[in-house]
Amino acid sequence: MASRNVVEILHRVDIFENLAEPELERIGDLLTERRYRDGQTLFKQGDVGDALLIVADGRVKVFIPEGQSERILAFFGSGDVLGEMSLLTGEPRSAGAAAISDTRVLTLSKSDFDTYLATNFAVMREMMRIIALRQAQTNVRLTRTGDEQDDTSPGAGRVYTIFSPRGGSGKTTVAVNLAVSFAQMHPDRVSLLDLSLTFGHCALILNLRPKSSLAAISVESLRHIDREGLENYVVTHRSTLKILAGATKPEEGEAVTGEHARLAIEAMRRYNEVTVIDTSSAFSEATIAALEVSDKVILVCTPELTTLRDIRECERIFVNVIHVSKEKVFYLLNNPQPSKALPIDQFEQALGHRIDLELAFAQDLPTRSATRGEPLVQVQPGSDVARAIDRVAKLLEEEAYRAPKQQERRGISGLFNRGG
């Protein structure tokens, strides 16, 4: 019978998360464990796809060799699945994989995998969804190289702004960990802009010291800045996430205007798959500029009556002043305290619509993580809060890749409807 640890790991796997425990135990009985040292190869590009791999502990990079170098396609951590593509198609491995820390992997052989899928349509459907998303992501990475950019490509140049009207809501923790989660999906193509200009803590939470800031760049320079120029102002985390601080001193923040923010976001959108923006809790010029150009605003709420009133006021400002449509707002309910003044159903009822996702109370995990300068989604990937933030990233990712396909279908449908 599968161990409790294995069942808990399977609970974190997208394709298995909706299965009942007896079914997870059945899958667990089919798994074998392999261990890899830092730098050791799991499989090479062109190898036969003979097993599905589930990362139990550690981290793995998936890459395509390019002469003496390599192009990294993604990073995988605890609960992530890899190797599913060639297992289903019968084609050789399309990329290589190697451990980047001591790693424990659970493997499911092709024969056991095929037998299991034949009797479980739900898992097959979820597997196909994940494969379609990963293939779309990979296609974008392979076709967008160097400085060549196509802002209309699915998943290209997206901007997500994190906002909350309340200090202490966990907004910055969400922004940092969401950005790192995206960086694991899109290595070297994700940036974080800290527009909490007076006391920005994004770099500090990642144990980084900004080498410069947005405040040091003139508006005229921003109008002509290229990728190399932008790199001079960012600091890079080991996850490959690039951080641009708004200011390195509180008094510098006053120099950052709405035009500064707008031009910086344009440049970051141009050179990244995803840009995440942390903001202040006030509607400053820079914050308004970020909200206006965002593809999605993640509105961080806390379950309190006072927050509910503030969220309603935010909604009014979004619609009537900034012109951010309701469809662009993602409602994230965070529980920074162990007790709730309002349960989620009462909060939703008072708000008038559903919360998109809830973060459970994480005890002192966020504080300990920030003190050590380590993102939760990397060092505590199995925790409820890290899994929830990863889930936010995956939901936004799926939405981004789904939208162009829907537009394409509407266009084809329109051709037939118009006749001619």
CSV table of C-alpha atoms in Angstrom, one decimal:
chain,number,residue,atom,x,y,z
A,1,MET,CA,0.0,0.0,0.0
A,2,ALA,CA,1.3,3.5,-0.9
A,3,SER,CA,2.8,5.5,1.9
A,4,ARG,CA,1.0,8.6,3.3
A,5,ASN,CA,3.8,10.8,2.0
A,6,VAL,CA,3.3,9.5,-1.6
A,7,VAL,CA,-0.5,10.1,-1.4
A,8,GLU,CA,0.1,13.7,-0.1
A,9,ILE,CA,2.5,14.3,-3.1
A,10,LEU,CA,-0.1,12.9,-5.5
A,11,HIS,CA,-2.7,15.3,-4.0
A,12,ARG,CA,-0.4,18.2,-5.3
A,13,VAL,CA,-0.3,16.9,-8.8
A,14,ASP,CA,-2.6,18.6,-11.2
A,15,ILE,CA,-3.8,15.6,-13.1
A,16,PHE,CA,-4.5,13.6,-9.9
A,17,GLU,CA,-5.7,16.3,-7.4
A,18,ASN,CA,-9.4,15.6,-7.9
A,19,LEU,CA,-9.2,11.9,-7.3
A,20,ALA,CA,-10.3,10.2,-4.1
A,21,GLU,CA,-7.8,8.8,-1.7
A,22,PRO,CA,-8.3,5.1,-2.5
A,23,GLU,CA,-7.6,6.0,-6.2
A,24,LEU,CA,-4.5,7.9,-5.2
A,25,GLU,CA,-3.3,4.9,-3.2
A,26,ARG,CA,-3.9,2.7,-6.2
A,27,ILE,CA,-1.7,5.0,-8.3
A,28,GLY,CA,0.9,5.2,-5.5
A,29,ASP,CA,1.3,1.4,-5.6
A,30,LEU,CA,2.4,1.6,-9.2
A,31,LEU,CA,5.1,4.2,-8.6
A,32,THR,CA,8.8,3.6,-8.1
A,33,GLU,CA,11.3,6.0,-6.5
A,34,ARG,CA,14.5,7.3,-8.1
A,35,ARG,CA,17.0,9.8,-6.6
A,36,TYR,CA,19.2,12.2,-8.5
A,37,ARG,CA,22.1,14.3,-7.4
A,38,ASP,CA,22.5,18.0,-8.3
A,39,GLY,CA,23.4,18.2,-11.9
A,40,GLN,CA,22.5,14.6,-12.8
A,41,THR,CA,20.5,13.9,-15.9
A,42,LEU,CA,17.0,12.5,-15.7
A,43,PHE,CA,16.6,12.0,-19.4
A,44,LYS,CA,18.1,13.4,-22.7
A,45,GLN,CA,16.4,14.9,-25.7
A,46,GLY,CA,15.7,12.0,-28.1
A,47,ASP,CA,15.4,9.4,-25.4
A,48,VAL,CA,12.5,6.9,-25.5
A,49,GLY,CA,9.6,8.2,-23.3
A,50,ASP,CA,9.2,5.1,-21.1
A,51,ALA,CA,7.9,6.7,-17.9
A,52,LEU,CA,5.9,9.6,-16.4
A,53,LEU,CA,7.9,11.5,-13.8
A,54,ILE,CA,6.6,13.2,-10.7
A,55,VAL,CA,8.9,15.4,-8.7
A,56,ALA,CA,8.6,14.5,-5.0
A,57,ASP,CA,11.4,16.7,-3.6
A,58,GLY,CA,14.0,19.0,-5.2
A,59,ARG,CA,14.0,20.9,-8.5
A,60,VAL,CA,14.4,19.9,-12.1
A,61,LYS,CA,15.2,22.0,-15.2
A,62,VAL,CA,13.9,21.1,-18.7
A,63,PHE,CA,16.0,22.3,-21.5
A,64,ILE,CA,16.9,22.0,-25.2
A,65,PRO,CA,20.7,21.7,-26.0
A,66,GLU,CA,22.0,24.4,-28.3
A,67,GLY,CA,25.7,23.7,-29.1
A,68,GLN,CA,27.7,24.3,-26.0
A,69,SER,CA,24.8,26.0,-24.2
A,70,GLU,CA,21.2,25.3,-23.6
A,71,ARG,CA,17.8,26.9,-23.7
A,72,ILE,CA,15.8,26.4,-20.5
A,73,LEU,CA,12.2,25.8,-21.1
A,74,ALA,CA,10.9,25.5,-17.5
A,75,PHE,CA,11.7,24.6,-13.9
A,76,PHE,CA,9.8,21.9,-12.0
A,77,GLY,CA,9.4,21.4,-8.3
A,78,SER,CA,7.5,19.3,-5.8
A,79,GLY,CA,4.2,18.0,-7.2
A,80,ASP,CA,5.0,18.8,-10.9
A,81,VAL,CA,4.8,16.2,-13.7
A,82,LEU,CA,7.1,15.9,-16.6
A,83,GLY,CA,7.7,13.5,-19.5
A,84,GLU,CA,4.0,13.1,-20.2
A,85,MET,CA,4.2,14.3,-23.8
A,86,SER,CA,6.3,11.5,-25.3
A,87,LEU,CA,4.5,9.0,-23.1
A,88,LEU,CA,1.2,9.7,-24.8
A,89,THR,CA,2.4,10.4,-28.3
A,90,GLY,CA,5.1,7.6,-28.5
A,91,GLU,CA,7.6,10.2,-29.8
A,92,PRO,CA,11.1,10.6,-28.4
A,93,ARG,CA,11.7,13.1,-25.6
A,94,SER,CA,11.5,16.6,-27.1
A,95,ALA,CA,13.8,18.0,-24.5
A,96,GLY,CA,16.3,17.0,-21.8
A,97,ALA,CA,15.8,17.2,-18.0
A,98,ALA,CA,18.4,17.5,-15.2
A,99,ALA,CA,18.3,17.9,-11.4
A,100,ILE,CA,19.4,21.3,-10.2
A,101,SER,CA,19.4,20.1,-6.5
A,102,ASP,CA,19.3,16.7,-4.9
A,103,THR,CA,16.0,15.4,-6.2
A,104,ARG,CA,13.6,12.6,-5.5
A,105,VAL,CA,11.3,11.5,-8.4
A,106,LEU,CA,8.4,9.1,-8.5
A,107,THR,CA,8.1,7.3,-11.8
A,108,LEU,CA,5.1,5.6,-13.5
A,109,SER,CA,6.1,3.2,-16.3
A,110,LYS,CA,4.5,3.5,-19.7
A,111,SER,CA,2.8,0.1,-19.4
A,112,ASP,CA,1.2,0.9,-16.0
A,113,PHE,CA,0.4,4.4,-17.2
A,114,ASP,CA,-1.4,3.1,-20.3
A,115,THR,CA,-3.4,0.6,-18.3
A,116,TYR,CA,-4.4,3.2,-15.8
A,117,LEU,CA,-5.5,5.8,-18.4
A,118,ALA,CA,-7.6,3.2,-20.2
A,119,THR,CA,-9.9,3.0,-17.1
A,120,ASN,CA,-9.9,6.7,-16.0
A,121,PHE,CA,-11.2,9.2,-18.5
A,122,ALA,CA,-11.0,12.1,-16.0
A,123,VAL,CA,-7.3,11.8,-15.7
A,124,MET,CA,-6.9,11.4,-19.4
A,125,ARG,CA,-8.9,14.7,-20.0
A,126,GLU,CA,-6.8,16.6,-17.4
A,127,MET,CA,-3.6,15.2,-18.9
A,128,MET,CA,-4.6,16.5,-22.4
A,129,ARG,CA,-5.4,19.9,-20.9
A,130,ILE,CA,-1.9,20.2,-19.4
A,131,ILE,CA,-0.3,18.9,-22.5
A,132,ALA,CA,-2.1,21.5,-24.7
A,133,LEU,CA,-1.1,24.3,-22.3
A,134,ARG,CA,2.6,23.2,-22.2
A,135,GLN,CA,2.8,22.8,-25.9
A,136,ALA,CA,1.4,26.3,-26.4
A,137,GLN,CA,3.9,27.7,-24.0
A,138,THR,CA,6.8,25.8,-25.6
A,139,ASN,CA,5.8,27.0,-29.1
A,140,VAL,CA,5.8,30.6,-27.9
A,141,ARG,CA,9.3,30.2,-26.4
A,142,LEU,CA,10.7,28.6,-29.5
A,143,THR,CA,9.3,31.2,-31.9
A,144,ARG,CA,10.1,34.3,-29.8
A,145,THR,CA,13.9,34.6,-29.5
A,146,GLY,CA,16.3,37.5,-28.9
A,147,ASP,CA,14.7,40.9,-29.4
A,148,GLU,CA,12.1,39.7,-31.8
A,149,GLN,CA,8.7,40.3,-30.1
A,150,ASP,CA,5.2,39.7,-31.2
A,151,ASP,CA,2.9,41.3,-28.7
A,152,THR,CA,-0.1,39.6,-30.2
A,153,SER,CA,1.3,36.1,-29.5
A,154,PRO,CA,-0.6,34.1,-26.9
A,155,GLY,CA,1.0,34.4,-23.5
A,156,ALA,CA,3.4,37.2,-24.7
A,157,GLY,CA,3.9,40.4,-22.8
A,158,ARG,CA,1.2,40.0,-20.1
A,159,VAL,CA,1.0,42.4,-17.1
A,160,TYR,CA,-0.5,41.5,-13.8
A,161,THR,CA,-0.8,44.1,-11.0
A,162,ILE,CA,-1.3,43.2,-7.4
A,163,PHE,CA,-3.3,45.7,-5.4
A,164,SER,CA,-5.0,45.9,-2.0
A,165,PRO,CA,-6.5,48.9,-0.3
A,166,ARG,CA,-5.3,47.6,3.1
A,167,GLY,CA,-1.8,47.4,4.4
A,168,GLY,CA,-0.8,44.1,6.0
A,169,SER,CA,-3.0,42.1,3.5
A,170,GLY,CA,-0.1,40.0,2.3
A,171,LYS,CA,0.0,41.8,-1.1
A,172,THR,CA,3.8,41.9,-1.4
A,173,THR,CA,4.1,38.2,-0.4
A,174,VAL,CA,1.6,37.3,-3.1
A,175,ALA,CA,3.4,39.5,-5.7
A,176,VAL,CA,6.8,38.1,-5.0
A,177,ASN,CA,5.7,34.4,-4.9
A,178,LEU,CA,3.4,34.8,-7.9
A,179,ALA,CA,6.3,36.3,-9.9
A,180,VAL,CA,8.6,33.4,-8.9
A,181,SER,CA,5.9,30.9,-9.8
A,182,PHE,CA,5.7,32.4,-13.3
A,183,ALA,CA,9.5,32.5,-13.5
A,184,GLN,CA,9.5,28.7,-13.0
A,185,MET,CA,7.2,28.4,-16.0
A,186,HIS,CA,9.0,31.0,-18.2
A,187,PRO,CA,12.8,31.0,-17.2
A,188,ASP,CA,14.5,34.3,-18.0
A,189,ARG,CA,11.3,35.9,-19.3
A,190,VAL,CA,9.5,37.2,-16.1
A,191,SER,CA,10.1,40.5,-14.3
A,192,LEU,CA,8.7,42.0,-11.1
A,193,LEU,CA,8.3,45.8,-10.8
A,194,ASP,CA,8.1,47.2,-7.3
A,195,LEU,CA,5.8,50.3,-7.3
A,196,SER,CA,5.4,50.4,-3.6
A,197,LEU,CA,7.6,53.5,-3.8
A,198,THR,CA,8.0,54.6,-0.2
A,199,PHE,CA,8.8,51.3,1.5
A,200,GLY,CA,9.1,48.6,-1.3
A,201,HIS,CA,10.2,45.2,0.1
A,202,CYS,CA,10.1,42.9,-3.0
A,203,ALA,CA,13.9,42.7,-3.3
A,204,LEU,CA,14.3,42.4,0.5
A,205,ILE,CA,11.9,39.4,0.6
A,206,LEU,CA,14.2,37.7,-1.9
A,207,ASN,CA,17.4,38.7,-0.1
A,208,LEU,CA,18.5,40.9,-2.9
A,209,ARG,CA,20.0,44.4,-3.0
A,210,PRO,CA,18.8,46.6,-5.9
A,211,LYS,CA,21.6,48.0,-7.9
A,212,SER,CA,19.5,50.8,-9.1
A,213,SER,CA,15.8,51.8,-9.5
A,214,LEU,CA,13.1,53.2,-11.7
A,215,ALA,CA,13.6,56.6,-10.0
A,216,ALA,CA,17.1,56.7,-11.5
A,217,ILE,CA,15.9,56.5,-15.1
A,218,SER,CA,14.7,59.6,-16.8
A,219,VAL,CA,11.4,59.7,-18.7
A,220,GLU,CA,13.3,60.4,-21.9
A,221,SER,CA,15.6,57.4,-21.4
A,222,LEU,CA,12.6,55.2,-20.8
A,223,ARG,CA,11.2,56.2,-24.1
A,224,HIS,CA,14.2,54.7,-25.9
A,225,ILE,CA,15.3,51.9,-23.5
A,226,ASP,CA,16.2,48.5,-25.0
A,227,ARG,CA,16.6,45.1,-23.4
A,228,GLU,CA,20.3,45.7,-22.6
A,229,GLY,CA,19.6,49.1,-21.1
A,230,LEU,CA,16.8,47.7,-18.9
A,231,GLU,CA,19.2,44.9,-17.7
A,232,ASN,CA,21.4,47.6,-16.2
A,233,TYR,CA,18.7,48.5,-13.6
A,234,VAL,CA,17.4,45.1,-12.6
A,235,VAL,CA,18.7,42.6,-10.1
A,236,THR,CA,18.2,38.9,-10.9
A,237,HIS,CA,17.0,36.2,-8.4
A,238,ARG,CA,18.3,32.6,-8.7
A,239,SER,CA,14.8,31.6,-10.0
A,240,THR,CA,15.7,33.8,-13.0
A,241,LEU,CA,13.1,36.4,-11.9
A,242,LYS,CA,14.3,40.0,-12.7
A,243,ILE,CA,13.3,42.7,-10.2
A,244,LEU,CA,13.2,46.4,-10.9
A,245,ALA,CA,12.8,48.5,-7.7
A,246,GLY,CA,10.8,51.6,-7.9
A,247,ALA,CA,13.1,53.4,-5.5
A,248,THR,CA,16.0,52.5,-3.2
A,249,LYS,CA,15.2,55.3,-0.7
A,250,PRO,CA,11.8,56.6,0.5
A,251,GLU,CA,12.5,60.1,-0.8
A,252,GLU,CA,13.4,58.8,-4.3
A,253,GLY,CA,9.8,57.5,-4.7
A,254,GLU,CA,8.5,61.1,-5.1
A,255,ALA,CA,10.4,61.3,-8.4
A,256,VAL,CA,8.5,58.4,-10.0
A,257,THR,CA,5.5,59.7,-12.0
A,258,GLY,CA,2.7,58.0,-13.8
A,259,GLU,CA,4.6,58.5,-17.0
A,260,HIS,CA,7.7,56.8,-15.5
A,261,ALA,CA,5.6,53.8,-14.5
A,262,ARG,CA,3.7,53.6,-17.9
A,263,LEU,CA,6.9,53.7,-20.0
A,264,ALA,CA,8.7,51.2,-17.7
A,265,ILE,CA,5.8,48.8,-17.9
A,266,GLU,CA,5.7,49.1,-21.7
A,267,ALA,CA,9.4,48.2,-21.9
A,268,MET,CA,9.0,45.3,-19.5
A,269,ARG,CA,6.0,44.0,-21.4
A,270,ARG,CA,8.1,44.2,-24.6
A,271,TYR,CA,10.9,42.0,-23.3
A,272,ASN,CA,9.1,39.6,-21.0
A,273,GLU,CA,6.5,36.9,-21.1
A,274,VAL,CA,5.1,38.1,-17.8
A,275,THR,CA,5.5,41.2,-15.7
A,276,VAL,CA,4.1,41.3,-12.2
A,277,ILE,CA,3.7,44.6,-10.4
A,278,ASP,CA,3.5,45.2,-6.7
A,279,THR,CA,1.8,48.5,-5.8
A,280,SER,CA,1.2,50.7,-2.8
A,281,SER,CA,-2.2,50.6,-1.1
A,282,ALA,CA,-3.0,54.2,-2.2
A,283,PHE,CA,-4.1,55.3,-5.7
A,284,SER,CA,-0.8,57.1,-6.5
A,285,GLU,CA,0.0,58.2,-10.1
A,286,ALA,CA,2.3,55.2,-10.6
A,287,THR,CA,-0.3,52.7,-9.2
A,288,ILE,CA,-3.0,54.1,-11.4
A,289,ALA,CA,-0.8,53.8,-14.4
A,290,ALA,CA,-0.1,50.2,-13.6
A,291,LEU,CA,-3.8,49.4,-13.0
A,292,GLU,CA,-4.8,51.1,-16.3
A,293,VAL,CA,-2.4,49.0,-18.5
A,294,SER,CA,-2.8,45.6,-16.7
A,295,ASP,CA,-4.2,42.6,-18.4
A,296,LYS,CA,-5.5,41.5,-14.9
A,297,VAL,CA,-5.6,43.1,-11.5
A,298,ILE,CA,-5.2,40.7,-8.6
A,299,LEU,CA,-7.2,42.4,-5.8
A,300,VAL,CA,-6.1,41.0,-2.5
A,301,CYS,CA,-8.9,41.0,0.1
A,302,THR,CA,-9.0,40.1,3.8
A,303,PRO,CA,-12.1,38.7,5.5
A,304,GLU,CA,-13.1,41.8,7.5
A,305,LEU,CA,-16.0,44.3,7.4
A,306,THR,CA,-13.7,47.3,6.9
A,307,THR,CA,-11.9,45.6,4.0
A,308,LEU,CA,-15.2,44.8,2.4
A,309,ARG,CA,-16.1,48.5,2.5
A,310,ASP,CA,-12.7,49.4,1.0
A,311,ILE,CA,-13.0,46.8,-1.7
A,312,ARG,CA,-16.4,48.2,-2.8
A,313,GLU,CA,-14.8,51.7,-3.0
A,314,CYS,CA,-12.0,50.2,-5.1
A,315,GLU,CA,-14.5,48.7,-7.5
A,316,ARG,CA,-16.2,52.1,-7.9
A,317,ILE,CA,-12.8,53.7,-8.7
A,318,PHE,CA,-11.8,50.9,-11.0
A,319,VAL,CA,-14.9,51.2,-13.1
A,320,ASN,CA,-15.7,55.0,-13.0
A,321,VAL,CA,-12.3,56.6,-12.7
A,322,ILE,CA,-9.6,54.2,-14.0
A,323,HIS,CA,-11.8,52.3,-16.4
A,324,VAL,CA,-10.7,48.9,-15.3
A,325,SER,CA,-13.6,46.5,-16.3
A,326,LYS,CA,-14.9,44.0,-13.7
A,327,GLU,CA,-13.8,41.2,-16.0
A,328,LYS,CA,-10.2,42.2,-15.5
A,329,VAL,CA,-10.3,41.8,-11.7
A,330,PHE,CA,-9.2,38.6,-10.0
A,331,TYR,CA,-10.4,38.5,-6.4
A,332,LEU,CA,-8.0,36.8,-4.1
A,333,LEU,CA,-9.0,36.3,-0.5
A,334,ASN,CA,-6.1,36.1,1.9
A,335,ASN,CA,-6.3,35.0,5.6
A,336,PRO,CA,-3.3,36.6,7.3
A,337,GLN,CA,-4.9,35.9,10.7
A,338,PRO,CA,-6.0,32.6,12.2
A,339,SER,CA,-9.6,33.8,12.8
A,340,LYS,CA,-12.0,35.1,10.3
A,341,ALA,CA,-14.4,38.0,10.9
A,342,LEU,CA,-16.4,36.9,7.9
A,343,PRO,CA,-16.5,33.4,6.4
A,344,ILE,CA,-16.0,33.3,2.7
A,345,ASP,CA,-19.6,32.7,1.8
A,346,GLN,CA,-20.7,35.7,3.8
A,347,PHE,CA,-17.9,37.8,2.3
A,348,GLU,CA,-19.0,36.8,-1.2
A,349,GLN,CA,-22.7,37.5,-0.4
A,350,ALA,CA,-21.9,40.9,0.9
A,351,LEU,CA,-19.5,41.6,-2.1
A,352,GLY,CA,-22.1,40.5,-4.6
A,353,HIS,CA,-19.9,38.0,-6.5
A,354,ARG,CA,-17.6,35.0,-6.0
A,355,ILE,CA,-14.0,35.0,-4.8
A,356,ASP,CA,-11.7,33.5,-7.5
A,357,LEU,CA,-9.4,31.8,-5.0
A,358,GLU,CA,-8.7,31.8,-1.2
A,359,LEU,CA,-5.3,31.6,0.5
A,360,ALA,CA,-5.5,29.7,3.8
A,361,PHE,CA,-3.9,31.0,7.0
A,362,ALA,CA,-0.2,30.1,6.7
A,363,GLN,CA,0.8,30.6,10.3
A,364,ASP,CA,4.4,32.0,10.4
A,365,LEU,CA,5.5,30.5,7.1
A,366,PRO,CA,5.4,33.8,5.1
A,367,THR,CA,7.3,35.6,7.9
A,368,ARG,CA,10.0,32.9,8.2
A,369,SER,CA,10.3,32.7,4.4
A,370,ALA,CA,10.7,36.5,4.1
A,371,THR,CA,13.3,36.6,7.0
A,372,ARG,CA,15.4,34.0,5.2
A,373,GLY,CA,14.9,35.7,1.8
A,374,GLU,CA,13.4,32.6,0.2
A,375,PRO,CA,10.2,32.5,-1.8
A,376,LEU,CA,7.6,30.1,-0.4
A,377,VAL,CA,6.8,28.6,-3.8
A,378,GLN,CA,10.4,27.3,-3.9
A,379,VAL,CA,11.3,26.3,-0.4
A,380,GLN,CA,7.8,25.2,0.8
A,381,PRO,CA,6.1,24.1,-2.4
A,382,GLY,CA,3.9,21.6,-0.6
A,383,SER,CA,2.4,24.2,1.8
A,384,ASP,CA,-1.2,25.2,1.2
A,385,VAL,CA,-0.3,28.9,0.6
A,386,ALA,CA,2.4,28.0,-2.0
A,387,ARG,CA,0.1,25.6,-3.8
A,388,ALA,CA,-2.6,28.2,-3.9
A,389,ILE,CA,-0.3,30.9,-5.3
A,390,ASP,CA,0.9,28.4,-7.9
A,391,ARG,CA,-2.8,27.8,-8.7
A,392,VAL,CA,-3.3,31.5,-9.3
A,393,ALA,CA,-0.4,31.5,-11.8
A,394,LYS,CA,-1.8,28.4,-13.6
A,395,LEU,CA,-5.3,29.9,-13.8
A,396,LEU,CA,-3.9,33.1,-15.3
A,397,GLU,CA,-1.7,31.1,-17.6
A,398,GLU,CA,-4.6,29.0,-18.9
A,399,GLU,CA,-6.7,32.1,-19.4
A,400,ALA,CA,-4.0,33.8,-21.4
A,401,TYR,CA,-3.5,30.8,-23.7
A,402,ARG,CA,-7.2,30.1,-24.0
A,403,ALA,CA,-8.3,33.6,-25.1
A,404,PRO,CA,-6.5,33.6,-28.5
A,405,LYS,CA,-8.0,30.3,-29.4
A,406,GLN,CA,-11.5,31.6,-28.5
A,407,GLN,CA,-10.9,34.6,-30.7
A,408,GLU,CA,-9.8,32.4,-33.5
A,409,ARG,CA,-12.9,30.3,-33.2
A,410,ARG,CA,-15.1,33.4,-33.2
A,411,GLY,CA,-13.4,34.6,-36.3
A,412,ILE,CA,-13.9,31.4,-38.1
A,413,SER,CA,-17.5,31.2,-37.0
A,414,GLY,CA,-18.0,34.8,-38.2
A,415,LEU,CA,-16.8,33.9,-41.7
A,416,PHE,CA,-19.5,31.2,-41.9
A,417,ASN,CA,-22.2,33.4,-40.4
A,418,ARG,CA,-21.6,36.3,-42.8
A,419,GLY,CA,-21.8,33.9,-45.7
A,420,GLY,CA,-20.8,35.3,-49.1
